[in-house]
Short mmCIF file of C-alpha atoms and ligand atoms in Angstrom, two decimals:
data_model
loop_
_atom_site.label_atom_id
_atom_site.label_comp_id
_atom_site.label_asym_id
_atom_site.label_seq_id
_atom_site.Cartn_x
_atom_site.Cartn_y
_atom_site.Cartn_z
CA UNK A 1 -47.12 -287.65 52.65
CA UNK A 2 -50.66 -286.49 51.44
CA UNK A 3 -49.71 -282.80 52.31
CA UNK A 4 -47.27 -283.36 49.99
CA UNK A 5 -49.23 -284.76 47.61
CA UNK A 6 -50.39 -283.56 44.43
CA UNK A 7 -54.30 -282.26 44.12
CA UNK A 8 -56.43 -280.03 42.06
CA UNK A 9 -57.55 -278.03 44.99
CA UNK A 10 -53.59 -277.09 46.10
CA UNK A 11 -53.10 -275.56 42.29
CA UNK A 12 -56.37 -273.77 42.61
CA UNK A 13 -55.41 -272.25 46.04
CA UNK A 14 -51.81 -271.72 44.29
CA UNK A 15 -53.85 -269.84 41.51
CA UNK A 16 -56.03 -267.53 43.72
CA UNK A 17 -53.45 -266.62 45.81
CA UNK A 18 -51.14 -265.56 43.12
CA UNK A 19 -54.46 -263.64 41.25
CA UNK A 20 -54.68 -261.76 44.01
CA UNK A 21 -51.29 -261.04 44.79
CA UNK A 22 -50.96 -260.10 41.61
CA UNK A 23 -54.14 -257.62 41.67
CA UNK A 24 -52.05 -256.10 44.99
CA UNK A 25 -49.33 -255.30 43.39
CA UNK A 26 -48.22 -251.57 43.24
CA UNK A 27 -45.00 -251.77 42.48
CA UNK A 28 -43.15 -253.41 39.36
CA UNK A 29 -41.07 -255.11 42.28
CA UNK A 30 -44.22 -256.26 43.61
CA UNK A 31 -45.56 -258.04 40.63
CA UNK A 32 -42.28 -259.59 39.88
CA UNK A 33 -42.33 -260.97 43.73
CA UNK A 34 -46.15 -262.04 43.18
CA UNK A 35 -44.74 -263.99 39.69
CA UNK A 36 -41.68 -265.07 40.75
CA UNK A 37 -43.51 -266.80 44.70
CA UNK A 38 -45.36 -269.25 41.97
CA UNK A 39 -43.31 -269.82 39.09
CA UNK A 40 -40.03 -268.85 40.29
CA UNK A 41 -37.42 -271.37 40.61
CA UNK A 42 -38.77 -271.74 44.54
CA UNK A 43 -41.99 -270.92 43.65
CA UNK A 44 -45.19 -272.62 44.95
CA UNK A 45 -46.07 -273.93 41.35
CA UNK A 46 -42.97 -274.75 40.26
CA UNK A 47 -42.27 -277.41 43.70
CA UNK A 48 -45.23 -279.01 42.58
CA UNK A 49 -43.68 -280.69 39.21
CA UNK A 50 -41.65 -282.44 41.75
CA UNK A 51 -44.67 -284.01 42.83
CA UNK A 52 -45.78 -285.29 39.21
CA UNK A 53 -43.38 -288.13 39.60
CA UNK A 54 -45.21 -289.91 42.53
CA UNK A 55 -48.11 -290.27 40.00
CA UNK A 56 -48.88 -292.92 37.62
CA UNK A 57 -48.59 -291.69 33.55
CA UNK A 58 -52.29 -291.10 33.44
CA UNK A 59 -52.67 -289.36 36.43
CA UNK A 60 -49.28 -287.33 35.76
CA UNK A 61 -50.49 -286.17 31.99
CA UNK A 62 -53.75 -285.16 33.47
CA UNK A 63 -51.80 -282.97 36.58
CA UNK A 64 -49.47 -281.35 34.24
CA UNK A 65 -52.20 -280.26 32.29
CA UNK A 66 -53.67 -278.76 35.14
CA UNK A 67 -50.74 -277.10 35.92
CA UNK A 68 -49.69 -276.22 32.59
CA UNK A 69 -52.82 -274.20 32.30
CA UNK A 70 -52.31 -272.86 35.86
CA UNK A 71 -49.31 -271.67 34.49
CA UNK A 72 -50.72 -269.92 31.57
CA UNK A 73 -53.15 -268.29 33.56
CA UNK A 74 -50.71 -266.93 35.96
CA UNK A 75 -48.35 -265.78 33.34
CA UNK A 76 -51.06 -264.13 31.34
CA UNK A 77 -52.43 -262.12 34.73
CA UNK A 78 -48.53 -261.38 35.73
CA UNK A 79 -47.90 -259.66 32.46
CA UNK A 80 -50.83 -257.66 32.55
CA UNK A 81 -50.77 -256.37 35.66
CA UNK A 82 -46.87 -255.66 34.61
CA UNK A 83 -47.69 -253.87 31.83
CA UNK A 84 -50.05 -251.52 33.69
CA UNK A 85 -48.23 -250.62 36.67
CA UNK A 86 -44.99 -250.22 34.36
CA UNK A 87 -47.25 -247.56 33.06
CA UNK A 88 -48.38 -246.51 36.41
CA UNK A 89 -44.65 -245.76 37.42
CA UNK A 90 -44.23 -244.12 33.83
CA UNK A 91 -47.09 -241.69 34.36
CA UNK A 92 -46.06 -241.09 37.92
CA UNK A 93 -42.68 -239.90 36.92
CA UNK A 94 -43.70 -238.11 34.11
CA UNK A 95 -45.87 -236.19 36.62
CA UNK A 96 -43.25 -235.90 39.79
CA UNK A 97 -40.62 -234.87 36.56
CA UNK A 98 -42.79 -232.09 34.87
CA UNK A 99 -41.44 -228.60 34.17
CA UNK A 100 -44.25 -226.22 34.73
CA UNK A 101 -43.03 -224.26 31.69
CA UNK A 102 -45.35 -221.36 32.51
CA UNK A 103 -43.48 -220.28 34.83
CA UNK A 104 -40.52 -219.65 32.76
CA UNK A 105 -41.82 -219.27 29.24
CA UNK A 106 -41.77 -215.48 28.36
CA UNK A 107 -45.63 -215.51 28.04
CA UNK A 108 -47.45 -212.03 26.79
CA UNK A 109 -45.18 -209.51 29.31
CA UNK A 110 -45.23 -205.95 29.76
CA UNK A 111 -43.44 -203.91 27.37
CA UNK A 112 -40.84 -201.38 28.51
CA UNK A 113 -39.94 -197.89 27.20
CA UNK A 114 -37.20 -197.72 24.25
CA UNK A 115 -33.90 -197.40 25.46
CA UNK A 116 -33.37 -193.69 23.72
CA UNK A 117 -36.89 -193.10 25.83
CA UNK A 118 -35.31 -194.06 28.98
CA UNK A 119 -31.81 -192.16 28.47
CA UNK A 120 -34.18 -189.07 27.26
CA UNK A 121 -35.90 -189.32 30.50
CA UNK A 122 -32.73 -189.43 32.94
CA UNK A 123 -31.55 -186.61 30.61
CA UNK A 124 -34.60 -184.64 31.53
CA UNK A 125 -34.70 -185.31 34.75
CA UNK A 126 -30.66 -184.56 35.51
CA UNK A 127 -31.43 -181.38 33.86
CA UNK A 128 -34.68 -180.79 35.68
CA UNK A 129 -32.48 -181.00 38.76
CA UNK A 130 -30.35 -178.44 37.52
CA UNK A 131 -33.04 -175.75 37.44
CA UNK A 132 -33.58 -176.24 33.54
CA UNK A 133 -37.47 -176.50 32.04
CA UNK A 134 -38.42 -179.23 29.14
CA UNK A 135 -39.74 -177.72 26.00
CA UNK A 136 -40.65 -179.07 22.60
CA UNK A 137 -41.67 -178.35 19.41
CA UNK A 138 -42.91 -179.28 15.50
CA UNK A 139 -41.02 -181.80 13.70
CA UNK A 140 -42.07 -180.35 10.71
CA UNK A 141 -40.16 -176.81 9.99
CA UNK A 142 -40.01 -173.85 7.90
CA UNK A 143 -36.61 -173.25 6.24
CA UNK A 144 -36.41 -170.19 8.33
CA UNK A 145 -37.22 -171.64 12.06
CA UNK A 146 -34.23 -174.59 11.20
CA UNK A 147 -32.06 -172.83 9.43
CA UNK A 148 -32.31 -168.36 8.91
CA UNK A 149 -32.69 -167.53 12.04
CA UNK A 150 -29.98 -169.72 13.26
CA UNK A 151 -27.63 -167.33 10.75
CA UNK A 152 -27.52 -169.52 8.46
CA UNK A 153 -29.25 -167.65 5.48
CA UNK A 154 -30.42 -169.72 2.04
CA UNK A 155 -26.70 -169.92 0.65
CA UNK A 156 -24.79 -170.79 4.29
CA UNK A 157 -22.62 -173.61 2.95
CA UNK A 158 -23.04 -174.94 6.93
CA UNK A 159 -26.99 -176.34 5.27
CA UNK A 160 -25.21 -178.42 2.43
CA UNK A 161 -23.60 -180.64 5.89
CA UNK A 162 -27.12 -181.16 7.37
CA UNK A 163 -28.79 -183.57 4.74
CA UNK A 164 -32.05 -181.79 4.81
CA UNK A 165 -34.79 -183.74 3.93
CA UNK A 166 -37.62 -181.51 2.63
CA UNK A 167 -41.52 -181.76 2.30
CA UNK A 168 -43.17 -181.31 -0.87
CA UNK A 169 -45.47 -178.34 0.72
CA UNK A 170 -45.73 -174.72 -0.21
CA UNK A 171 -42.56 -172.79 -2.23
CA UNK A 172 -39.64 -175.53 -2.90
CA UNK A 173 -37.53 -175.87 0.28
CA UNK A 174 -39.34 -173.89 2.36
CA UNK A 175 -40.88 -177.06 4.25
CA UNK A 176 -38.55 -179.37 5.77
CA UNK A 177 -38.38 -182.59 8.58
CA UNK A 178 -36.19 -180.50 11.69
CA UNK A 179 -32.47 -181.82 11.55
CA UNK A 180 -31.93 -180.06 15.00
CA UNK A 181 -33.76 -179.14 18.03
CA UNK A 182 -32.40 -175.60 18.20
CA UNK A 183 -35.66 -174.30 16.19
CA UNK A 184 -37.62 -175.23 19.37
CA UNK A 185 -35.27 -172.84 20.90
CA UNK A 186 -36.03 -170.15 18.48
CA UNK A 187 -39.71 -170.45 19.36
CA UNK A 188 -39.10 -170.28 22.74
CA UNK A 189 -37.07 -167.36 22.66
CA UNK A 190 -40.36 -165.76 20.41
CA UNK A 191 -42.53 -166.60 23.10
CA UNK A 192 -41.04 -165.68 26.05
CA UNK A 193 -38.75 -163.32 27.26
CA UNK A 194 -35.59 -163.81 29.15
CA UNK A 195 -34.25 -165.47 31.19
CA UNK A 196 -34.39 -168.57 29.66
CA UNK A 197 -33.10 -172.09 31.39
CA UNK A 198 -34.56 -174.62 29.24
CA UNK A 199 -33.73 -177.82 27.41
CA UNK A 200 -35.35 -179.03 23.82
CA UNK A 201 -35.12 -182.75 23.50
CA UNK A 202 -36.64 -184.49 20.49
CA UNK A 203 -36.47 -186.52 17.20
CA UNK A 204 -34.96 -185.22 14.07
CA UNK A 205 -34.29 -186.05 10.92
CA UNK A 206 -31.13 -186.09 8.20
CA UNK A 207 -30.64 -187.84 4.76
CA UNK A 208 -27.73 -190.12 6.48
CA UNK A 209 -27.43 -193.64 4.89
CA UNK A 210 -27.70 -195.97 8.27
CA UNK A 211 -24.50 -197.30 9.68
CA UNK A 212 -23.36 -198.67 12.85
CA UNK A 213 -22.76 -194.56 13.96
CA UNK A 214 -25.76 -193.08 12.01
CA UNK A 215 -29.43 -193.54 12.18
CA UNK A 216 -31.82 -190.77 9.26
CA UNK A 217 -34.08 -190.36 12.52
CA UNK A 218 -32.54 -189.91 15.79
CA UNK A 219 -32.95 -188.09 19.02
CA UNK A 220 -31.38 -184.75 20.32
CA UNK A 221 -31.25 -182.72 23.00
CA UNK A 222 -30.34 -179.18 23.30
CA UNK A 223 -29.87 -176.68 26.44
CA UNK A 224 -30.48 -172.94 25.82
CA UNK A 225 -29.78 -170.04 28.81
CA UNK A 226 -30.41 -166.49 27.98
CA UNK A 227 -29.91 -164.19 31.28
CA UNK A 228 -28.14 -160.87 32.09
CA UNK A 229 -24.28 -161.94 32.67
CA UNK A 230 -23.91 -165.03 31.26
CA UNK A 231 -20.23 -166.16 30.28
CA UNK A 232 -18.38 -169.15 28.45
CA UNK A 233 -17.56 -170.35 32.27
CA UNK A 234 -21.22 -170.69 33.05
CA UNK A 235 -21.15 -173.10 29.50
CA UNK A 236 -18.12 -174.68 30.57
CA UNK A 237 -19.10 -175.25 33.97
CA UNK A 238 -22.85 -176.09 33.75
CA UNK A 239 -21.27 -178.71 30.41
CA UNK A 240 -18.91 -180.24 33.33
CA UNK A 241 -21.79 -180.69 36.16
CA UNK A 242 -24.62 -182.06 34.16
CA UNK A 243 -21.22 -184.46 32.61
CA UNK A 244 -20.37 -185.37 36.77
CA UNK A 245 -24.42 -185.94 37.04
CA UNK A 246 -25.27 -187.96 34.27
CA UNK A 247 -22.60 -190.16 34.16
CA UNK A 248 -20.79 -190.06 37.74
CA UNK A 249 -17.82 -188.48 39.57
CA UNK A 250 -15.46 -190.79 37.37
CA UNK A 251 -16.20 -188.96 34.11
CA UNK A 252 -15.55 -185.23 33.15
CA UNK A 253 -15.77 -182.89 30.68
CA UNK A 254 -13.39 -180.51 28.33
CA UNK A 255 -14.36 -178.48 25.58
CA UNK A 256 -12.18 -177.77 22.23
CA UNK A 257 -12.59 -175.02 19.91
CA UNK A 258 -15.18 -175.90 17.14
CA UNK A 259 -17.12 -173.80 14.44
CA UNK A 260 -21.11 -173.44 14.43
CA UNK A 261 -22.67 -170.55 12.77
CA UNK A 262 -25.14 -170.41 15.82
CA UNK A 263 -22.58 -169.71 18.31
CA UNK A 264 -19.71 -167.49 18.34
CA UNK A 265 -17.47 -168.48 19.92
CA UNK A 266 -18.02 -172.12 19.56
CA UNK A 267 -16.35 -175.71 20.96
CA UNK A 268 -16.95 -179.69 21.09
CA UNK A 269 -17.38 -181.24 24.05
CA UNK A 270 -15.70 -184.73 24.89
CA UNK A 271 -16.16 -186.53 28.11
CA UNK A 272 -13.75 -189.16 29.44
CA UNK A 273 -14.32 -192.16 27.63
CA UNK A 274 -17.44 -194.14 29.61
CA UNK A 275 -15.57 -197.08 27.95
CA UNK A 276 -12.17 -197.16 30.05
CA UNK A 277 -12.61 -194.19 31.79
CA UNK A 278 -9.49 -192.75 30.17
CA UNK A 279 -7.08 -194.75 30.21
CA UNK A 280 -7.40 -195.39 26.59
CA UNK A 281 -8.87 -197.97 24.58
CA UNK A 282 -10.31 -198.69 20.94
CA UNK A 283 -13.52 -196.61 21.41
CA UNK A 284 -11.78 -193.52 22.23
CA UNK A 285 -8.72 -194.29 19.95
CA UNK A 286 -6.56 -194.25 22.35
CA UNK A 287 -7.21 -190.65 23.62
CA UNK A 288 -9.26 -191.10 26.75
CA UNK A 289 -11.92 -189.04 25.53
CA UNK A 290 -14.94 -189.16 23.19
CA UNK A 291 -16.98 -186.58 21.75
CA UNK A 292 -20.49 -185.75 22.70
CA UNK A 293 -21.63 -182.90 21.07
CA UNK A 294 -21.44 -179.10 20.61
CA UNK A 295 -21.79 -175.85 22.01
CA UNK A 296 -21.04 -172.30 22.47
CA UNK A 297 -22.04 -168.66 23.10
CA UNK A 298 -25.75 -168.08 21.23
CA UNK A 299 -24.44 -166.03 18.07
CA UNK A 300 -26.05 -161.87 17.89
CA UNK A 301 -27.13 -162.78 14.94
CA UNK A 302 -29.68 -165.39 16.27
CA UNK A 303 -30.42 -162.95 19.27
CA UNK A 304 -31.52 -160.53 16.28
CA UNK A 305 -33.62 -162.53 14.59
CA UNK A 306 -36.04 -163.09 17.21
CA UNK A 307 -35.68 -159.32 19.00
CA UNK A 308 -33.96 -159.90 21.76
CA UNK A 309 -31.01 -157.37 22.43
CA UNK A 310 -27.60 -158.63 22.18
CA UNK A 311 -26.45 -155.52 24.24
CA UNK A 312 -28.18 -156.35 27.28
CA UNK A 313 -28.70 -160.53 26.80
CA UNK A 314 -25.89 -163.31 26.59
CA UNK A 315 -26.72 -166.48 26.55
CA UNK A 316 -25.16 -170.22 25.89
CA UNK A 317 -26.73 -173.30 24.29
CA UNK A 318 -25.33 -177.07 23.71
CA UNK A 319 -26.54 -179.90 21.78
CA UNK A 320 -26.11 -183.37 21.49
CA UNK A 321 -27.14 -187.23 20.18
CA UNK A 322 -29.55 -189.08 22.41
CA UNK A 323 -28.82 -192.03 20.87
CA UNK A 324 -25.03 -191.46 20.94
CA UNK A 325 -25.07 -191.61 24.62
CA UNK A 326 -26.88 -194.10 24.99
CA UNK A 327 -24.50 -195.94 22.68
CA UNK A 328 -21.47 -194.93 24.49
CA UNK A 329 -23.50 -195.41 28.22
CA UNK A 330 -24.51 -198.72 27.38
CA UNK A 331 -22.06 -199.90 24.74
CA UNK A 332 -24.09 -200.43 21.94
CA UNK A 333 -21.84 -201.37 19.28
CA UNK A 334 -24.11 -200.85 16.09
CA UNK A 335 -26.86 -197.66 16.39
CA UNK A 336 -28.79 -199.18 13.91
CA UNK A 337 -30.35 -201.80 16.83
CA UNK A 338 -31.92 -198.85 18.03
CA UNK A 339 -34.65 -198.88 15.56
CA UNK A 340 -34.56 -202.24 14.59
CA UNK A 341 -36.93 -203.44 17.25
CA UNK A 342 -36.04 -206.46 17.54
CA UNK A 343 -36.64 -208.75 21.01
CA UNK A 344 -33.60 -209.59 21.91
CA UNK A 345 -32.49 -206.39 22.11
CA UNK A 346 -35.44 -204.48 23.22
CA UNK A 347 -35.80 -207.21 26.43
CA UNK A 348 -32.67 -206.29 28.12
CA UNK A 349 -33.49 -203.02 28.98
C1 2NL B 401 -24.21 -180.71 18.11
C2 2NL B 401 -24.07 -179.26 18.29
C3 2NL B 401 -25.22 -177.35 19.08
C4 2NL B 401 -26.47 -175.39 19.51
C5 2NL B 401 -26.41 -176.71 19.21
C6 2NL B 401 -28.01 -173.50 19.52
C7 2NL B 401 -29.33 -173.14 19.54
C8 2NL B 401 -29.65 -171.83 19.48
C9 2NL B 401 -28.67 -170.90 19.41
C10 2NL B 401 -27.38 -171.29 19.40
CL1 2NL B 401 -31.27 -171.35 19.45
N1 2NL B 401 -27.06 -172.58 19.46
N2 2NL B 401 -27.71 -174.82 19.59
C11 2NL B 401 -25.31 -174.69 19.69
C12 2NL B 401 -24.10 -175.31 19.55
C13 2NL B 401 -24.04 -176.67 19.25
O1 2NL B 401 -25.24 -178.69 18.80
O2 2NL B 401 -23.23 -181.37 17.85
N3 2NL B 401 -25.39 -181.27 18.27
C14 2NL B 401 -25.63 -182.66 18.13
#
């Protein structure tokens, strides 16, 4: 029964094996199967004690010292080795787990063009298509590019409804901020002779107190055609195909009588409303339809005042909000966003 004795040498061997098992280990099942094949309840250190009894006191105080300590030793080494590949496995996972947030964090990105730049562009290009040429002009006007030779002389009650906001430069309000595009239109007609097929968009400017429909600064656009011959059903029908172009075969146009003292005579326009294509909702009140912007036959007046002959030229213009269709082609529910510049709006487009 010496093999299954108790001696010094079969704890040391007990030891180094379990050491090195130990220093093996890769896995926190490993270790535990390393720990547990010494001092488990089958393990090679434990079935030892069973050997203390065949010894005599002396010789049985001085093994279970020896194996006490063996025990220590192993314990010590198992929970080290524990604790670092426990950490091991942590760092492992952390790595296998990690998000590389780079990829989805917004990060510096390129910018975009405003949305009222974007609509401004489609608008130039539908009309481009159409045969029309761009033109702009000053934002800052005299009195009588914005407003006389438009027929609207210094008393026209018509000037009261703009909300002119005037410079402090030269005679009092002679120097003001545009509050249409039709004096880029005057200049053209200066310039150049007829015909004319052009379209002035641009920023202007009235003394509105912001709300969800108004903006002081906003964008216009506005379509002038002088030729020999023209008629209200070239307005009506070039309103109804750049309508059909812009916004698709599912929306039209109509025109109702209006008054501008630029045209004579003069109507809104409404398209079907982009909202539920008019069948009626809360946008259009219940009518179908919404209302874009203006137009009519260019006044003699305004043909006078820049010497072209009303006798032998006719002519149409139109003019409308940027911003407003954008509003109504996008659904913006408050115009104010527009300007406000802020990310979470700007992003999305
Ligand atoms: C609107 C209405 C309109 C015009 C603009 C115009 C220009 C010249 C001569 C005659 Cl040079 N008319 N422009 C005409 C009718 C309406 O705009 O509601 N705009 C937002």
């Amino acid at each position: 029964m010496t093999d299954r004795a108790f001696s010094a040498s079969a704890v040391e061997d007990i030891e180094r094996r379990a050491l090195a098992a130990l220093a093996e280990a890769k896995t926190v099942d490993d270790v535990r199967a390393a720990h547990a094949a010494a001092l488990g309840k089958r393990g090679e250190l434990t079935a030892l004690n069973a050997l203390l009894r065949d010894l005599d006191a002396e010789a049985r105080k001085a093994a279970g010292a020896v194996l006490n300590a063996t025990r220590a030793t192993i314990t010590a080494a198992f929970e080290r080795r524990l604790s670092d590949v426990e950490a091991e496995e942590r760092a492992a996972r952390l790595d296998r787990e990690r998000l590389d947030l780079t990829e989805v964090a917004p990060g510096p990105q390129r910018g975009s063009l405003s949305l009222v730049t974007q609509t401004r562009d489609a608008l130039e290009d539908t009309f481009v298509g159409m045969g029309f040429v761009v033109a702009e002009g000053p934002e800052v006007e005299s009195d009588w590019h914005n407003f006389e030779a438009l027929n609207m002389p210094p008393a026209h009650p018509a000037r009261s409804g703009f909300d002119t906001l005037y410079l402090d430069w030269g005679a009092p309000e002679t120097t003001l901020l545009r509050t249409h595009t039709s004096p880029v239109q005057i200049r053209l007609m200066l310039e150049q002779r007829p015909p004319v097929y052009a379209v002035m968009p641009g920023r202007v400017y009235r003394k509105d107190t912001p709300d969800t429909r108004h903006t002081p600064s906003f964008s216009q656009i506005e379509g002038l055609v002088v030729d020999h011959g023209i008629t209200f059903g070239d307005l009506a029908g070039t309103i109804d195909t750049f309508t059909r172009a812009y916004f698709g075969p599912a929306i039209s146009a109509r025109l109702r009588p209006a008054y501008f003292p630029f045209t004579e005579p003069s109507a809104e326009f409404e398209i079907t409303c982009t909202i539920c294509e008019g069948a009626g909702c809360r946008t259009c009140s219940w009518t179908g339809w919404v209302e874009l912007g203006g137009c009519g036959m260019v006044h003699p007046n305004v043909f006078r005042a820049v010497g072209i002959d009303p006798e032998e030229w006719t002519g149409f213009a139109f003019g409308f909000g940027i911003d407003r269709l954008a509003q109504m082609r996008f659904g913006i529910p408050d115009m104010r966003v527009l300007a406000d510049n802020d990310l979470r709006f700007t992003t999305q487009f």
